[in-house]
Amino acid sequence: MSQTITLTGAHDGFEFSALHADAVGQRKGGIVIIQEIFGLDQYVQAGVERWRRLGFEAIAPSMFDRQDPGFTAEHDPAGLQAGFKHAMANGLENAMGDLAACVQFLRPRGPVLDRKSTRLNSSHLVISYAVFCLKKK
């Protein structure tokens, strides 16, 4: 079962919330789940639970806490517009700092894995998020 925890942004000291769940059984690794534009909605929560059941410690940061703590939106045009507004206001530096804080939280517990089950470092996150942002503009 996931729980809400508070982490501190690696670059600016901002405190943000994240969903966190320990692995079921022996921990295979840690994984950072990046929310869609709609916030930490039921789909992200289900993703955290799925990875947990697969043996991964999972964490999903609330990427828009600087704009609207606890933000979630419906999967409709209004929700999409609100999410894009928050994503653009948040900026790449804040997103990367928060993702780096998630990796730093997981790393002492063992390997942090990407989708190919190899070691992940913050540069992978930067590239992934930057590509996402560029595709959305």
CSV table of C-alpha atoms in Angstrom, one decimal:
chain,number,residue,atom,x,y,z
A,1,MET,CA,0.0,0.0,0.0
A,2,SER,CA,1.3,3.4,-0.8
A,3,GLN,CA,1.7,6.3,1.6
A,4,THR,CA,2.3,10.0,1.1
A,5,ILE,CA,5.7,11.2,2.1
A,6,THR,CA,7.4,14.6,2.0
A,7,LEU,CA,10.7,15.1,0.1
A,8,THR,CA,12.9,18.1,-0.4
A,9,GLY,CA,13.9,19.3,-3.8
A,10,ALA,CA,17.5,18.7,-4.5
A,11,HIS,CA,18.1,22.1,-6.1
A,12,ASP,CA,16.0,24.6,-4.1
A,13,GLY,CA,14.9,23.0,-0.8
A,14,PHE,CA,11.2,23.1,-1.7
A,15,GLU,CA,9.2,20.4,0.1
A,16,PHE,CA,6.9,18.4,-2.1
A,17,SER,CA,4.8,15.3,-1.6
A,18,ALA,CA,5.2,11.9,-3.2
A,19,LEU,CA,3.5,8.6,-3.2
A,20,HIS,CA,5.8,5.9,-1.9
A,21,ALA,CA,5.4,2.1,-1.6
A,22,ASP,CA,7.8,-0.5,-0.4
A,23,ALA,CA,8.3,-3.6,-2.6
A,24,VAL,CA,6.3,-6.7,-1.9
A,25,GLY,CA,8.8,-9.4,-1.1
A,26,GLN,CA,12.5,-9.0,-1.9
A,27,ARG,CA,13.3,-5.6,-3.3
A,28,LYS,CA,14.4,-5.9,-7.0
A,29,GLY,CA,15.1,-2.2,-7.2
A,30,GLY,CA,13.6,1.3,-7.0
A,31,ILE,CA,11.7,3.1,-9.7
A,32,VAL,CA,10.5,6.7,-10.1
A,33,ILE,CA,7.1,7.0,-11.7
A,34,ILE,CA,6.5,10.3,-13.4
A,35,GLN,CA,2.9,11.5,-13.3
A,36,GLU,CA,1.0,12.4,-16.4
A,37,ILE,CA,-0.3,15.9,-16.8
A,38,PHE,CA,-3.2,15.1,-14.6
A,39,GLY,CA,-1.3,14.8,-11.3
A,40,LEU,CA,-1.2,11.9,-8.9
A,41,ASP,CA,-4.5,10.5,-10.0
A,42,GLN,CA,-5.9,7.0,-9.7
A,43,TYR,CA,-3.8,5.8,-12.6
A,44,VAL,CA,-0.5,6.9,-11.1
A,45,GLN,CA,-1.6,5.4,-7.8
A,46,ALA,CA,-2.4,2.1,-9.6
A,47,GLY,CA,1.0,2.3,-11.2
A,48,VAL,CA,2.8,2.6,-7.9
A,49,GLU,CA,0.8,-0.4,-6.6
A,50,ARG,CA,1.6,-2.4,-9.7
A,51,TRP,CA,5.4,-1.8,-9.4
A,52,ARG,CA,5.3,-2.5,-5.7
A,53,ARG,CA,3.6,-5.9,-6.3
A,54,LEU,CA,6.3,-6.7,-8.9
A,55,GLY,CA,9.0,-6.3,-6.2
A,56,PHE,CA,10.0,-2.7,-6.8
A,57,GLU,CA,10.1,0.2,-4.3
A,58,ALA,CA,8.1,2.8,-6.1
A,59,ILE,CA,7.9,6.6,-5.7
A,60,ALA,CA,5.8,9.1,-7.7
A,61,PRO,CA,6.5,12.8,-7.0
A,62,SER,CA,3.7,15.3,-7.0
A,63,MET,CA,5.3,17.4,-9.8
A,64,PHE,CA,3.0,20.4,-9.5
A,65,ASP,CA,3.1,21.0,-5.7
A,66,ARG,CA,4.8,24.4,-6.3
A,67,GLN,CA,1.7,25.6,-8.3
A,68,ASP,CA,-1.1,23.7,-6.6
A,69,PRO,CA,-0.3,21.2,-3.8
A,70,GLY,CA,-2.1,17.9,-4.2
A,71,PHE,CA,-3.3,18.8,-7.7
A,72,THR,CA,-5.2,16.2,-9.6
A,73,ALA,CA,-7.4,16.8,-12.7
A,74,GLU,CA,-10.0,14.9,-14.6
A,75,HIS,CA,-9.1,13.4,-17.9
A,76,ASP,CA,-11.0,16.0,-19.9
A,77,PRO,CA,-10.1,19.2,-21.8
A,78,ALA,CA,-10.3,21.4,-18.7
A,79,GLY,CA,-8.0,19.0,-16.8
A,80,LEU,CA,-5.6,18.9,-19.7
A,81,GLN,CA,-5.5,22.7,-19.8
A,82,ALA,CA,-4.9,23.0,-16.1
A,83,GLY,CA,-2.2,20.4,-16.1
A,84,PHE,CA,-0.3,22.0,-19.1
A,85,LYS,CA,-0.5,25.4,-17.3
A,86,HIS,CA,1.1,23.8,-14.2
A,87,ALA,CA,3.7,21.9,-16.2
A,88,MET,CA,4.8,25.1,-18.0
A,89,ALA,CA,4.9,27.1,-14.8
A,90,ASN,CA,6.9,24.5,-13.0
A,91,GLY,CA,9.7,24.5,-15.4
A,92,LEU,CA,12.4,22.0,-16.2
A,93,GLU,CA,14.8,22.9,-13.4
A,94,ASN,CA,12.1,22.3,-10.7
A,95,ALA,CA,11.0,19.0,-12.3
A,96,MET,CA,14.6,17.7,-12.5
A,97,GLY,CA,15.4,18.8,-9.0
A,98,ASP,CA,12.4,16.9,-7.7
A,99,LEU,CA,13.1,13.8,-9.7
A,100,ALA,CA,16.7,13.9,-8.5
A,101,ALA,CA,15.4,14.1,-4.9
A,102,CYS,CA,13.4,10.9,-5.6
A,103,VAL,CA,16.4,9.1,-6.9
A,104,GLN,CA,18.4,10.3,-3.9
A,105,PHE,CA,15.7,8.9,-1.6
A,106,LEU,CA,15.7,5.5,-3.2
A,107,ARG,CA,19.5,5.1,-3.8
A,108,PRO,CA,20.6,4.2,-0.2
A,109,ARG,CA,18.1,1.3,-0.3
A,110,GLY,CA,19.8,-0.3,-3.4
A,111,PRO,CA,19.7,0.1,-7.2
A,112,VAL,CA,17.4,2.5,-8.8
A,113,LEU,CA,16.2,1.0,-12.1
A,114,ASP,CA,14.9,2.4,-15.4
A,115,ARG,CA,12.5,0.7,-17.7
A,116,LYS,CA,15.2,-1.6,-19.1
A,117,SER,CA,16.3,-2.7,-15.6
A,118,THR,CA,19.7,-1.0,-15.7
A,119,ARG,CA,21.1,1.5,-13.2
A,120,LEU,CA,19.5,4.9,-13.5
A,121,ASN,CA,21.1,8.2,-12.8
A,122,SER,CA,19.7,11.7,-12.9
A,123,SER,CA,20.9,12.3,-16.5
A,124,HIS,CA,18.4,9.6,-17.7
A,125,LEU,CA,15.7,11.5,-16.0
A,126,VAL,CA,16.8,14.8,-17.5
A,127,ILE,CA,16.7,13.4,-21.0
A,128,SER,CA,13.4,11.7,-20.5
A,129,TYR,CA,11.7,14.7,-19.1
A,130,ALA,CA,13.2,17.1,-21.6
A,131,VAL,CA,12.0,15.0,-24.5
A,132,PHE,CA,8.6,14.9,-23.0
A,133,CYS,CA,8.5,18.7,-22.6
A,134,LEU,CA,9.7,19.3,-26.1
A,135,LYS,CA,7.1,16.9,-27.6
A,136,LYS,CA,4.3,18.8,-25.7
A,137,LYS,CA,5.2,22.3,-26.9
